Amino acid sequence: DVCGDVVDLWNTTGPARDRNGTDYIEELFTENSLGILDRHDPNEPLLLFHSFHIVHSPLQVPKNWEDLFAWVPHPARRKYVAMVHYMDHVVGLIVAKLKSKMMWENTLVVMSSDNGGQTTKYGANNQPLRGGKLSDLEGGIRVNAFASGGAIPHSKRGTKLDDYIHVADWYATFCAIAGVDMHDEKAEAAGLPPVDGIDHSALLLKSVKEAPPGSGQRTEIHHAVRALTRGQWKLITGGELDVEAMRNESAALGGPWVVRADYLTGYEDHYPHGRSMWCDSGCLFDIQADPIEAHDVAEEYPEIVEHMKQRLAELNANNLFVNRGQASLDGCTKWPGHYGPFLAIEGRGLEDNFNFV
């Protein structure tokens, strides 16, 4: 970190001065989201993105919340489950506010994690799935997610979808619901590839009769340069530890080892990285019949391995590897004491004279 002791806390259009350290950060985020709902006109559309920073390292939660789980012996697991409980409480507050504003019946709520739990020392448990964060095994990529709200048809409520949905699909889905084009003209003009994502609005908002489970449009997920799921099959040809950890961005294709290829939790005494798996020639799993990835069937289905490798190579041909450049002190000198943007956009300056909401 070239900036040293500066604050990374931003409030919409400028540094959140005088707020850092004033409360548990999730309390600040909750206050902000509830305030937005309080001020919102229910007759107008709204997209609200509430990003929890918890159920993640560092394991920090107010003592009164952790004390509710004093019976959990392992300190990391105790803090972890307390954070889950706290998050559930905040979701309840947001839902209650939507209902009090008479907005719930016309609202779609989507809640999703971004990756599986960290299984080294941070209290997570992905069982019965294998693997965890930084792994393309199911424990690292099959995440907790649900959709709710009055916008969900009665016939869909309480049901389970086995359709594939990638995290990149939410952007396309929300754009479709809002009636806006997800095409990014500026990105196209800059030579960037088109926006990834498939619209799943029908799968969520139409009745079971109109869009039954299994009618989703996504048939494959390109997890990484070394992993692909297509239909019932999943191919893993290695891992990307160096890339993900940003230790060696030039090694964009990763290596043959898949880390944390085990069923360990994040609160057991074990070697930090657990057991690794060698997949240089390709590991193949039938994740519909074997979602816990207990059986590598590559030797039984060599033709499927080769077909999957060919498809993976086709998808990798369109990968975008960006040189992020070097760290710049401008990111911490334009806004004294705070991180912030430092490149003017379309002629606009970056003077520190914003009004906060």
PDB file of C-alpha atoms in Angstrom, residues 80-204:
ATOM      1  CA  TYR A  80     -18.729 -16.073  11.855  1.00  0.00           C
ATOM      2  CA  VAL A  81     -22.161 -17.294  12.949  1.00  0.00           C
ATOM      3  CA  ALA A  82     -22.703 -14.033  14.863  1.00  0.00           C
ATOM      4  CA  MET A  83     -22.071 -12.117  11.642  1.00  0.00           C
ATOM      5  CA  VAL A  84     -24.564 -14.310   9.786  1.00  0.00           C
ATOM      6  CA  HIS A  85     -27.130 -13.607  12.501  1.00  0.00           C
ATOM      7  CA  TYR A  86     -26.419  -9.884  12.320  1.00  0.00           C
ATOM      8  CA  MET A  87     -26.810  -9.909   8.536  1.00  0.00           C
ATOM      9  CA  ASP A  88     -30.122 -11.734   8.846  1.00  0.00           C
ATOM     10  CA  HIS A  89     -31.276  -9.035  11.272  1.00  0.00           C
ATOM     11  CA  VAL A  90     -30.408  -6.265   8.805  1.00  0.00           C
ATOM     12  CA  VAL A  91     -32.217  -8.033   5.962  1.00  0.00           C
ATOM     13  CA  GLY A  92     -35.248  -8.116   8.253  1.00  0.00           C
ATOM     14  CA  LEU A  93     -34.981  -4.369   8.867  1.00  0.00           C
ATOM     15  CA  ILE A  94     -34.836  -3.634   5.134  1.00  0.00           C
ATOM     16  CA  VAL A  95     -37.809  -5.910   4.405  1.00  0.00           C
ATOM     17  CA  ALA A  96     -39.798  -4.288   7.230  1.00  0.00           C
ATOM     18  CA  LYS A  97     -39.028  -0.833   5.839  1.00  0.00           C
ATOM     19  CA  LEU A  98     -40.155  -1.867   2.353  1.00  0.00           C
ATOM     20  CA  LYS A  99     -43.400  -3.168   3.820  1.00  0.00           C
ATOM     21  CA  SER A 100     -43.982  -0.024   5.878  1.00  0.00           C
ATOM     22  CA  LYS A 101     -43.546   2.053   2.716  1.00  0.00           C
ATOM     23  CA  MET A 102     -46.060  -0.173   0.895  1.00  0.00           C
ATOM     24  CA  MET A 103     -43.319  -1.172  -1.564  1.00  0.00           C
ATOM     25  CA  TRP A 104     -42.918  -4.863  -0.756  1.00  0.00           C
ATOM     26  CA  GLU A 105     -45.628  -6.195  -3.054  1.00  0.00           C
ATOM     27  CA  ASN A 106     -43.907  -4.634  -6.051  1.00  0.00           C
ATOM     28  CA  THR A 107     -40.332  -5.472  -5.045  1.00  0.00           C
ATOM     29  CA  LEU A 108     -37.875  -8.137  -6.170  1.00  0.00           C
ATOM     30  CA  VAL A 109     -35.198  -8.890  -3.573  1.00  0.00           C
ATOM     31  CA  VAL A 110     -32.136 -10.843  -4.638  1.00  0.00           C
ATOM     32  CA  MET A 111     -29.536 -11.922  -2.106  1.00  0.00           C
ATOM     33  CA  SER A 112     -26.372 -13.655  -3.236  1.00  0.00           C
ATOM     34  CA  SER A 113     -22.873 -14.377  -2.060  1.00  0.00           C
ATOM     35  CA  ASP A 114     -19.945 -13.888  -4.419  1.00  0.00           C
ATOM     36  CA  ASN A 115     -17.948 -17.020  -3.564  1.00  0.00           C
ATOM     37  CA  GLY A 116     -17.788 -19.934  -1.196  1.00  0.00           C
ATOM     38  CA  GLY A 117     -16.507 -19.611   2.345  1.00  0.00           C
ATOM     39  CA  GLN A 118     -12.844 -19.339   3.239  1.00  0.00           C
ATOM     40  CA  THR A 119     -11.817 -22.697   4.696  1.00  0.00           C
ATOM     41  CA  THR A 120      -8.470 -21.807   6.215  1.00  0.00           C
ATOM     42  CA  LYS A 121      -9.002 -20.031   9.555  1.00  0.00           C
ATOM     43  CA  TYR A 122     -12.033 -17.817   9.030  1.00  0.00           C
ATOM     44  CA  GLY A 123     -14.870 -19.924  10.395  1.00  0.00           C
ATOM     45  CA  ALA A 124     -16.647 -21.002   7.191  1.00  0.00           C
ATOM     46  CA  ASN A 125     -18.203 -24.375   6.446  1.00  0.00           C
ATOM     47  CA  ASN A 126     -19.090 -25.337   2.855  1.00  0.00           C
ATOM     48  CA  GLN A 127     -19.979 -28.951   3.626  1.00  0.00           C
ATOM     49  CA  PRO A 128     -21.131 -31.162   2.044  1.00  0.00           C
ATOM     50  CA  LEU A 129     -19.507 -29.388  -0.915  1.00  0.00           C
ATOM     51  CA  ARG A 130     -15.803 -29.789  -1.624  1.00  0.00           C
ATOM     52  CA  GLY A 131     -13.369 -26.887  -1.581  1.00  0.00           C
ATOM     53  CA  GLY A 132     -13.728 -23.210  -0.749  1.00  0.00           C
ATOM     54  CA  LYS A 133     -12.717 -19.718  -1.757  1.00  0.00           C
ATOM     55  CA  LEU A 134      -9.951 -19.589  -4.414  1.00  0.00           C
ATOM     56  CA  SER A 135     -11.036 -23.017  -5.657  1.00  0.00           C
ATOM     57  CA  ASP A 136     -13.237 -23.823  -8.666  1.00  0.00           C
ATOM     58  CA  LEU A 137     -14.646 -26.815  -6.829  1.00  0.00           C
ATOM     59  CA  GLU A 138     -18.316 -26.450  -5.883  1.00  0.00           C
ATOM     60  CA  GLY A 139     -17.514 -25.262  -2.361  1.00  0.00           C
ATOM     61  CA  GLY A 140     -15.798 -22.251  -3.885  1.00  0.00           C
ATOM     62  CA  ILE A 141     -18.337 -21.314  -6.559  1.00  0.00           C
ATOM     63  CA  ARG A 142     -21.803 -22.715  -5.717  1.00  0.00           C
ATOM     64  CA  VAL A 143     -23.029 -19.988  -3.414  1.00  0.00           C
ATOM     65  CA  ASN A 144     -25.960 -19.213  -1.158  1.00  0.00           C
ATOM     66  CA  ALA A 145     -28.598 -17.202  -3.015  1.00  0.00           C
ATOM     67  CA  PHE A 146     -32.328 -16.575  -2.976  1.00  0.00           C
ATOM     68  CA  ALA A 147     -34.949 -14.305  -4.527  1.00  0.00           C
ATOM     69  CA  SER A 148     -37.962 -12.986  -2.656  1.00  0.00           C
ATOM     70  CA  GLY A 149     -40.454 -10.127  -2.598  1.00  0.00           C
ATOM     71  CA  GLY A 150     -43.995  -9.540  -3.715  1.00  0.00           C
ATOM     72  CA  ALA A 151     -42.904  -9.486  -7.357  1.00  0.00           C
ATOM     73  CA  ILE A 152     -42.289 -13.248  -7.218  1.00  0.00           C
ATOM     74  CA  PRO A 153     -45.400 -15.083  -8.521  1.00  0.00           C
ATOM     75  CA  HIS A 154     -47.210 -17.167  -5.899  1.00  0.00           C
ATOM     76  CA  SER A 155     -46.509 -20.336  -7.885  1.00  0.00           C
ATOM     77  CA  LYS A 156     -42.758 -19.719  -7.635  1.00  0.00           C
ATOM     78  CA  ARG A 157     -42.566 -18.835  -3.948  1.00  0.00           C
ATOM     79  CA  GLY A 158     -40.850 -21.443  -1.800  1.00  0.00           C
ATOM     80  CA  THR A 159     -39.581 -23.359  -4.820  1.00  0.00           C
ATOM     81  CA  LYS A 160     -36.014 -24.291  -5.680  1.00  0.00           C
ATOM     82  CA  LEU A 161     -34.390 -23.570  -9.022  1.00  0.00           C
ATOM     83  CA  ASP A 162     -31.699 -25.902 -10.272  1.00  0.00           C
ATOM     84  CA  ASP A 163     -31.027 -23.664 -13.281  1.00  0.00           C
ATOM     85  CA  TYR A 164     -27.561 -22.201 -13.666  1.00  0.00           C
ATOM     86  CA  ILE A 165     -27.286 -18.492 -12.832  1.00  0.00           C
ATOM     87  CA  HIS A 166     -23.921 -16.746 -12.951  1.00  0.00           C
ATOM     88  CA  VAL A 167     -23.258 -13.660 -10.832  1.00  0.00           C
ATOM     89  CA  ALA A 168     -22.735 -11.696 -14.060  1.00  0.00           C
ATOM     90  CA  ASP A 169     -26.322 -12.519 -15.041  1.00  0.00           C
ATOM     91  CA  TRP A 170     -27.809 -10.265 -12.377  1.00  0.00           C
ATOM     92  CA  TYR A 171     -26.790  -7.144 -14.289  1.00  0.00           C
ATOM     93  CA  ALA A 172     -28.521  -8.367 -17.449  1.00  0.00           C
ATOM     94  CA  THR A 173     -31.565  -9.443 -15.453  1.00  0.00           C
ATOM     95  CA  PHE A 174     -31.952  -6.126 -13.624  1.00  0.00           C
ATOM     96  CA  CYS A 175     -31.489  -4.191 -16.864  1.00  0.00           C
ATOM     97  CA  ALA A 176     -34.296  -6.206 -18.453  1.00  0.00           C
ATOM     98  CA  ILE A 177     -36.607  -5.620 -15.487  1.00  0.00           C
ATOM     99  CA  ALA A 178     -35.837  -1.885 -15.577  1.00  0.00           C
ATOM    100  CA  GLY A 179     -36.396  -1.758 -19.333  1.00  0.00           C
ATOM    101  CA  VAL A 180     -32.918  -0.492 -20.165  1.00  0.00           C
ATOM    102  CA  ASP A 181     -30.350  -1.771 -22.654  1.00  0.00           C
ATOM    103  CA  MET A 182     -27.350  -3.415 -20.992  1.00  0.00           C
ATOM    104  CA  HIS A 183     -25.160  -2.590 -24.000  1.00  0.00           C
ATOM    105  CA  ASP A 184     -22.216  -0.363 -23.031  1.00  0.00           C
ATOM    106  CA  GLU A 185     -21.446   1.958 -25.959  1.00  0.00           C
ATOM    107  CA  LYS A 186     -18.440   3.595 -24.276  1.00  0.00           C
ATOM    108  CA  ALA A 187     -16.866   0.223 -23.534  1.00  0.00           C
ATOM    109  CA  GLU A 188     -17.428  -0.869 -27.111  1.00  0.00           C
ATOM    110  CA  ALA A 189     -15.833   2.329 -28.409  1.00  0.00           C
ATOM    111  CA  ALA A 190     -12.827   1.628 -26.178  1.00  0.00           C
ATOM    112  CA  GLY A 191     -12.431  -1.818 -27.726  1.00  0.00           C
ATOM    113  CA  LEU A 192     -13.696  -3.742 -24.706  1.00  0.00           C
ATOM    114  CA  PRO A 193     -15.736  -6.946 -25.106  1.00  0.00           C
ATOM    115  CA  PRO A 194     -19.527  -6.837 -24.690  1.00  0.00           C
ATOM    116  CA  VAL A 195     -21.138  -7.112 -21.269  1.00  0.00           C
ATOM    117  CA  ASP A 196     -21.405 -10.698 -20.052  1.00  0.00           C
ATOM    118  CA  GLY A 197     -24.718 -11.874 -18.707  1.00  0.00           C
ATOM    119  CA  ILE A 198     -28.012 -13.591 -19.494  1.00  0.00           C
ATOM    120  CA  ASP A 199     -31.442 -12.219 -18.630  1.00  0.00           C
ATOM    121  CA  HIS A 200     -33.249 -14.479 -16.137  1.00  0.00           C
ATOM    122  CA  SER A 201     -36.178 -12.163 -15.422  1.00  0.00           C
ATOM    123  CA  ALA A 202     -38.709 -14.631 -16.872  1.00  0.00           C
ATOM    124  CA  LEU A 203     -37.345 -17.444 -14.707  1.00  0.00           C
ATOM    125  CA  LEU A 204     -37.906 -15.302 -11.602  1.00  0.00           C
TER     126      LEU A 204
END
